[in-house]
Amino acid sequence: MNHTVFKEWFISQLIPNIPPSSIIVMDNASYHSSQIDKLPTTSDRKTVIKDWLIEKGETPGDDLLKDDLLAMVKQHTSRWPRKYEIDIIASKHGHKVVRLPPYHCQYNPIELIWSQVKQYAKKNNFKMSDLKSLISEALQQVTPENWKNAVNHAETLQRDDTSRDLAIDNFVDSFVINLESSDEEEL
């Protein structure tokens, strides 16, 4: 899979087949995340970073080091939020893309559905020549109830993780020791 293939599928297969004003949950696979006007990184040449800043209305001095230029980029990232090509395509069709946090694919219900599809293919001892028809069969086996269960599972994981995070925060906060002197602690 690459961005070109994904974009073609997104435009020709997904967009025409979903209800108006849909919310599309997207993970952070590289082919889902092709950026428009990508922020410069350490792998860019100094002139590229400087030109990008100038294009954004900044006036970086000629004496700045590459690290200084990148610090300028980082300082203003809230003014230049990331824009993803797929998000813009979706919004032009009245849809919204919601991106999952990086490294949290377990919150995406589609992962459970793909697992179901793969298990179907595995049970049917597929040959590569039969894979396309077998996947089509497997997708037809996916029911609204399967989707409901997958969404409920993802929501449960999110609630459990949030509860665990809050418990850890509260536990850690109970160990914080204030080292500032107070009126009660005279030496």
PDB file of C-alpha atoms in Angstrom:
ATOM      1  CA  MET A   1       0.000   0.000   0.000  1.00  0.00           C
ATOM      2  CA  ASN A   2       1.163   3.516  -0.699  1.00  0.00           C
ATOM      3  CA  HIS A   3      -0.411   6.971  -0.574  1.00  0.00           C
ATOM      4  CA  THR A   4      -1.333   7.022  -4.274  1.00  0.00           C
ATOM      5  CA  VAL A   5      -3.210   3.709  -4.109  1.00  0.00           C
ATOM      6  CA  PHE A   6      -4.884   4.642  -0.808  1.00  0.00           C
ATOM      7  CA  LYS A   7      -5.931   8.079  -2.103  1.00  0.00           C
ATOM      8  CA  GLU A   8      -7.448   6.521  -5.233  1.00  0.00           C
ATOM      9  CA  TRP A   9      -9.397   4.007  -3.126  1.00  0.00           C
ATOM     10  CA  PHE A  10     -10.457   6.740  -0.681  1.00  0.00           C
ATOM     11  CA  ILE A  11     -11.863   8.927  -3.482  1.00  0.00           C
ATOM     12  CA  SER A  12     -13.383   6.230  -5.699  1.00  0.00           C
ATOM     13  CA  GLN A  13     -14.557   3.636  -3.162  1.00  0.00           C
ATOM     14  CA  LEU A  14     -14.951   5.109   0.309  1.00  0.00           C
ATOM     15  CA  ILE A  15     -16.283   8.639  -0.266  1.00  0.00           C
ATOM     16  CA  PRO A  16     -19.141   7.606  -2.620  1.00  0.00           C
ATOM     17  CA  ASN A  17     -20.245   4.794  -0.305  1.00  0.00           C
ATOM     18  CA  ILE A  18     -20.568   6.458   3.097  1.00  0.00           C
ATOM     19  CA  PRO A  19     -23.431   8.561   4.458  1.00  0.00           C
ATOM     20  CA  PRO A  20     -23.232  12.363   4.264  1.00  0.00           C
ATOM     21  CA  SER A  21     -21.356  14.112   7.080  1.00  0.00           C
ATOM     22  CA  SER A  22     -19.552  10.936   8.151  1.00  0.00           C
ATOM     23  CA  ILE A  23     -16.705  10.878  10.634  1.00  0.00           C
ATOM     24  CA  ILE A  24     -13.796   8.831   9.307  1.00  0.00           C
ATOM     25  CA  VAL A  25     -11.439   7.397  11.916  1.00  0.00           C
ATOM     26  CA  MET A  26      -7.885   7.320  10.588  1.00  0.00           C
ATOM     27  CA  ASP A  27      -4.788   5.777  12.082  1.00  0.00           C
ATOM     28  CA  ASN A  28      -1.303   7.122  11.480  1.00  0.00           C
ATOM     29  CA  ALA A  29      -0.122   4.815   8.710  1.00  0.00           C
ATOM     30  CA  SER A  30       2.209   6.773   6.460  1.00  0.00           C
ATOM     31  CA  TYR A  31      -0.041   6.294   3.417  1.00  0.00           C
ATOM     32  CA  HIS A  32      -2.950   7.862   5.357  1.00  0.00           C
ATOM     33  CA  SER A  33      -0.853  10.822   6.441  1.00  0.00           C
ATOM     34  CA  SER A  34       0.600  12.555   3.407  1.00  0.00           C
ATOM     35  CA  GLN A  35       1.009  16.148   4.527  1.00  0.00           C
ATOM     36  CA  ILE A  36       0.423  19.303   2.549  1.00  0.00           C
ATOM     37  CA  ASP A  37       3.002  21.993   3.298  1.00  0.00           C
ATOM     38  CA  LYS A  38       4.953  19.641   5.561  1.00  0.00           C
ATOM     39  CA  LEU A  39       6.910  21.210   8.408  1.00  0.00           C
ATOM     40  CA  PRO A  40      10.681  21.119   7.886  1.00  0.00           C
ATOM     41  CA  THR A  41      12.675  18.543   9.834  1.00  0.00           C
ATOM     42  CA  THR A  42      16.311  17.889  10.728  1.00  0.00           C
ATOM     43  CA  SER A  43      16.713  15.955   7.475  1.00  0.00           C
ATOM     44  CA  ASP A  44      16.001  19.097   5.427  1.00  0.00           C
ATOM     45  CA  ARG A  45      18.822  21.335   4.251  1.00  0.00           C
ATOM     46  CA  LYS A  46      19.262  24.652   6.028  1.00  0.00           C
ATOM     47  CA  THR A  47      18.213  26.618   2.937  1.00  0.00           C
ATOM     48  CA  VAL A  48      14.979  24.639   2.668  1.00  0.00           C
ATOM     49  CA  ILE A  49      14.118  25.386   6.314  1.00  0.00           C
ATOM     50  CA  LYS A  50      14.980  29.069   5.913  1.00  0.00           C
ATOM     51  CA  ASP A  51      12.950  29.386   2.694  1.00  0.00           C
ATOM     52  CA  TRP A  52       9.973  27.719   4.402  1.00  0.00           C
ATOM     53  CA  LEU A  53      10.156  30.198   7.291  1.00  0.00           C
ATOM     54  CA  ILE A  54      10.390  33.157   4.907  1.00  0.00           C
ATOM     55  CA  GLU A  55       7.351  31.827   3.003  1.00  0.00           C
ATOM     56  CA  LYS A  56       5.489  31.865   6.335  1.00  0.00           C
ATOM     57  CA  GLY A  57       6.378  35.513   6.950  1.00  0.00           C
ATOM     58  CA  GLU A  58       9.314  35.005   9.293  1.00  0.00           C
ATOM     59  CA  THR A  59      12.646  36.820   8.888  1.00  0.00           C
ATOM     60  CA  PRO A  60      15.369  34.377   9.908  1.00  0.00           C
ATOM     61  CA  GLY A  61      18.807  35.964  10.047  1.00  0.00           C
ATOM     62  CA  ASP A  62      21.637  34.722   7.841  1.00  0.00           C
ATOM     63  CA  ASP A  63      23.730  33.959  10.935  1.00  0.00           C
ATOM     64  CA  LEU A  64      21.283  31.379  12.369  1.00  0.00           C
ATOM     65  CA  LEU A  65      22.307  27.758  12.632  1.00  0.00           C
ATOM     66  CA  LYS A  66      20.090  24.951  11.382  1.00  0.00           C
ATOM     67  CA  ASP A  67      19.083  24.142  14.988  1.00  0.00           C
ATOM     68  CA  ASP A  68      18.050  27.783  15.489  1.00  0.00           C
ATOM     69  CA  LEU A  69      15.908  27.682  12.353  1.00  0.00           C
ATOM     70  CA  LEU A  70      14.246  24.449  13.494  1.00  0.00           C
ATOM     71  CA  ALA A  71      13.598  26.034  16.886  1.00  0.00           C
ATOM     72  CA  MET A  72      11.795  28.865  15.056  1.00  0.00           C
ATOM     73  CA  VAL A  73       9.687  26.292  13.210  1.00  0.00           C
ATOM     74  CA  LYS A  74       8.872  24.494  16.460  1.00  0.00           C
ATOM     75  CA  GLN A  75       8.058  27.749  18.255  1.00  0.00           C
ATOM     76  CA  HIS A  76       5.325  28.518  15.736  1.00  0.00           C
ATOM     77  CA  THR A  77       3.890  25.070  14.981  1.00  0.00           C
ATOM     78  CA  SER A  78       0.526  25.997  16.513  1.00  0.00           C
ATOM     79  CA  ARG A  79       0.238  28.728  13.847  1.00  0.00           C
ATOM     80  CA  TRP A  80       0.998  26.176  11.128  1.00  0.00           C
ATOM     81  CA  PRO A  81      -0.931  23.028  12.046  1.00  0.00           C
ATOM     82  CA  ARG A  82      -0.356  19.888  10.023  1.00  0.00           C
ATOM     83  CA  LYS A  83      -2.633  19.554   7.026  1.00  0.00           C
ATOM     84  CA  TYR A  84      -3.231  16.107   5.575  1.00  0.00           C
ATOM     85  CA  GLU A  85      -4.287  15.608   1.965  1.00  0.00           C
ATOM     86  CA  ILE A  86      -6.890  12.965   2.882  1.00  0.00           C
ATOM     87  CA  ASP A  87      -8.468  15.259   5.506  1.00  0.00           C
ATOM     88  CA  ILE A  88      -8.901  18.016   2.939  1.00  0.00           C
ATOM     89  CA  ILE A  89     -10.431  15.630   0.396  1.00  0.00           C
ATOM     90  CA  ALA A  90     -12.864  14.361   3.042  1.00  0.00           C
ATOM     91  CA  SER A  91     -13.868  17.881   4.110  1.00  0.00           C
ATOM     92  CA  LYS A  92     -14.563  18.877   0.492  1.00  0.00           C
ATOM     93  CA  HIS A  93     -17.144  16.070   0.473  1.00  0.00           C
ATOM     94  CA  GLY A  94     -18.677  17.108   3.813  1.00  0.00           C
ATOM     95  CA  HIS A  95     -16.871  14.525   5.967  1.00  0.00           C
ATOM     96  CA  LYS A  96     -14.493  14.877   8.886  1.00  0.00           C
ATOM     97  CA  VAL A  97     -11.375  12.832   9.597  1.00  0.00           C
ATOM     98  CA  VAL A  98     -10.546  12.080  13.225  1.00  0.00           C
ATOM     99  CA  ARG A  99      -6.995  10.829  13.711  1.00  0.00           C
ATOM    100  CA  LEU A 100      -6.104   8.290  16.367  1.00  0.00           C
ATOM    101  CA  PRO A 101      -3.197   9.069  18.662  1.00  0.00           C
ATOM    102  CA  PRO A 102       0.074   7.581  17.393  1.00  0.00           C
ATOM    103  CA  TYR A 103       0.778   3.995  18.466  1.00  0.00           C
ATOM    104  CA  HIS A 104      -2.790   3.375  19.669  1.00  0.00           C
ATOM    105  CA  CYS A 105      -4.259   1.192  16.924  1.00  0.00           C
ATOM    106  CA  GLN A 106      -6.140  -0.761  19.598  1.00  0.00           C
ATOM    107  CA  TYR A 107      -8.614   2.158  19.713  1.00  0.00           C
ATOM    108  CA  ASN A 108      -9.530   1.583  16.063  1.00  0.00           C
ATOM    109  CA  PRO A 109     -12.472  -0.811  15.607  1.00  0.00           C
ATOM    110  CA  ILE A 110     -11.346  -1.667  12.067  1.00  0.00           C
ATOM    111  CA  GLU A 111      -8.438  -3.635  13.545  1.00  0.00           C
ATOM    112  CA  LEU A 112     -10.906  -6.164  14.997  1.00  0.00           C
ATOM    113  CA  ILE A 113     -12.767  -6.362  11.694  1.00  0.00           C
ATOM    114  CA  TRP A 114      -9.515  -6.970   9.775  1.00  0.00           C
ATOM    115  CA  SER A 115      -8.698  -9.694  12.280  1.00  0.00           C
ATOM    116  CA  GLN A 116     -12.067 -11.310  11.561  1.00  0.00           C
ATOM    117  CA  VAL A 117     -11.418 -11.125   7.802  1.00  0.00           C
ATOM    118  CA  LYS A 118      -7.938 -12.633   8.182  1.00  0.00           C
ATOM    119  CA  GLN A 119      -9.264 -15.456  10.376  1.00  0.00           C
ATOM    120  CA  TYR A 120     -11.851 -16.280   7.702  1.00  0.00           C
ATOM    121  CA  ALA A 121      -9.129 -16.451   5.054  1.00  0.00           C
ATOM    122  CA  LYS A 122      -6.933 -18.588   7.310  1.00  0.00           C
ATOM    123  CA  LYS A 123      -9.777 -21.031   8.053  1.00  0.00           C
ATOM    124  CA  ASN A 124     -10.395 -21.473   4.334  1.00  0.00           C
ATOM    125  CA  ASN A 125      -6.748 -22.322   3.522  1.00  0.00           C
ATOM    126  CA  PHE A 126      -6.445 -19.663   0.887  1.00  0.00           C
ATOM    127  CA  LYS A 127      -4.142 -19.706  -2.114  1.00  0.00           C
ATOM    128  CA  MET A 128      -2.749 -16.396  -3.357  1.00  0.00           C
ATOM    129  CA  SER A 129      -4.705 -16.813  -6.591  1.00  0.00           C
ATOM    130  CA  ASP A 130      -7.956 -17.020  -4.574  1.00  0.00           C
ATOM    131  CA  LEU A 131      -7.165 -14.248  -2.119  1.00  0.00           C
ATOM    132  CA  LYS A 132      -9.214 -11.471  -3.735  1.00  0.00           C
ATOM    133  CA  SER A 133     -12.414 -13.528  -3.893  1.00  0.00           C
ATOM    134  CA  LEU A 134     -11.810 -14.939  -0.413  1.00  0.00           C
ATOM    135  CA  ILE A 135     -11.428 -11.456   1.076  1.00  0.00           C
ATOM    136  CA  SER A 136     -14.598 -10.379  -0.715  1.00  0.00           C
ATOM    137  CA  GLU A 137     -16.408 -13.354   0.878  1.00  0.00           C
ATOM    138  CA  ALA A 138     -14.928 -12.528   4.266  1.00  0.00           C
ATOM    139  CA  LEU A 139     -16.041  -8.890   4.054  1.00  0.00           C
ATOM    140  CA  GLN A 140     -19.569 -10.010   3.232  1.00  0.00           C
ATOM    141  CA  GLN A 141     -19.521 -11.996   6.499  1.00  0.00           C
ATOM    142  CA  VAL A 142     -18.961  -8.798   8.513  1.00  0.00           C
ATOM    143  CA  THR A 143     -22.274  -7.805  10.075  1.00  0.00           C
ATOM    144  CA  PRO A 144     -23.509  -4.601  11.722  1.00  0.00           C
ATOM    145  CA  GLU A 145     -23.361  -6.580  14.984  1.00  0.00           C
ATOM    146  CA  ASN A 146     -19.633  -7.262  14.382  1.00  0.00           C
ATOM    147  CA  TRP A 147     -19.081  -3.531  13.899  1.00  0.00           C
ATOM    148  CA  LYS A 148     -21.108  -2.668  16.998  1.00  0.00           C
ATOM    149  CA  ASN A 149     -19.054  -5.104  19.077  1.00  0.00           C
ATOM    150  CA  ALA A 150     -15.771  -3.758  17.657  1.00  0.00           C
ATOM    151  CA  VAL A 151     -16.760  -0.152  18.442  1.00  0.00           C
ATOM    152  CA  ASN A 152     -17.895  -1.117  21.954  1.00  0.00           C
ATOM    153  CA  HIS A 153     -14.595  -2.935  22.542  1.00  0.00           C
ATOM    154  CA  ALA A 154     -12.554   0.103  21.394  1.00  0.00           C
ATOM    155  CA  GLU A 155     -14.615   2.427  23.594  1.00  0.00           C
ATOM    156  CA  THR A 156     -14.150   0.103  26.587  1.00  0.00           C
ATOM    157  CA  LEU A 157     -10.376   0.093  26.037  1.00  0.00           C
ATOM    158  CA  GLN A 158     -10.350   3.895  25.912  1.00  0.00           C
ATOM    159  CA  ARG A 159     -12.394   4.196  29.126  1.00  0.00           C
ATOM    160  CA  ASP A 160     -10.196   1.629  30.904  1.00  0.00           C
ATOM    161  CA  ASP A 161      -6.990   3.352  29.791  1.00  0.00           C
ATOM    162  CA  THR A 162      -8.320   6.758  30.858  1.00  0.00           C
ATOM    163  CA  SER A 163      -9.293   5.382  34.292  1.00  0.00           C
ATOM    164  CA  ARG A 164      -5.864   3.773  34.657  1.00  0.00           C
ATOM    165  CA  ASP A 165      -4.118   7.028  33.675  1.00  0.00           C
ATOM    166  CA  LEU A 166      -6.155   8.990  36.237  1.00  0.00           C
ATOM    167  CA  ALA A 167      -5.386   6.434  38.952  1.00  0.00           C
ATOM    168  CA  ILE A 168      -1.666   6.588  38.174  1.00  0.00           C
ATOM    169  CA  ASP A 169      -1.722  10.413  38.178  1.00  0.00           C
ATOM    170  CA  ASN A 170      -3.459  10.445  41.573  1.00  0.00           C
ATOM    171  CA  PHE A 171      -1.057   7.849  42.979  1.00  0.00           C
ATOM    172  CA  VAL A 172       2.023   9.752  41.764  1.00  0.00           C
ATOM    173  CA  ASP A 173       0.618  13.056  43.047  1.00  0.00           C
ATOM    174  CA  SER A 174       0.345  11.537  46.535  1.00  0.00           C
ATOM    175  CA  PHE A 175       4.132  11.172  46.594  1.00  0.00           C
ATOM    176  CA  VAL A 176       4.931  14.762  45.663  1.00  0.00           C
ATOM    177  CA  ILE A 177       6.863  16.432  48.450  1.00  0.00           C
ATOM    178  CA  ASN A 178       6.857  20.205  48.672  1.00  0.00           C
ATOM    179  CA  LEU A 179      10.428  21.338  49.411  1.00  0.00           C
ATOM    180  CA  GLU A 180       9.535  24.987  49.892  1.00  0.00           C
ATOM    181  CA  SER A 181       9.624  26.224  53.474  1.00  0.00           C
ATOM    182  CA  SER A 182       6.421  27.240  55.170  1.00  0.00           C
ATOM    183  CA  ASP A 183       5.624  29.289  58.287  1.00  0.00           C
ATOM    184  CA  GLU A 184       5.201  26.077  60.296  1.00  0.00           C
ATOM    185  CA  GLU A 185       8.666  24.797  59.496  1.00  0.00           C
ATOM    186  CA  GLU A 186      11.110  27.170  61.093  1.00  0.00           C
ATOM    187  CA  LEU A 187      14.718  25.993  61.287  1.00  0.00           C
TER     188      LEU A 187
END
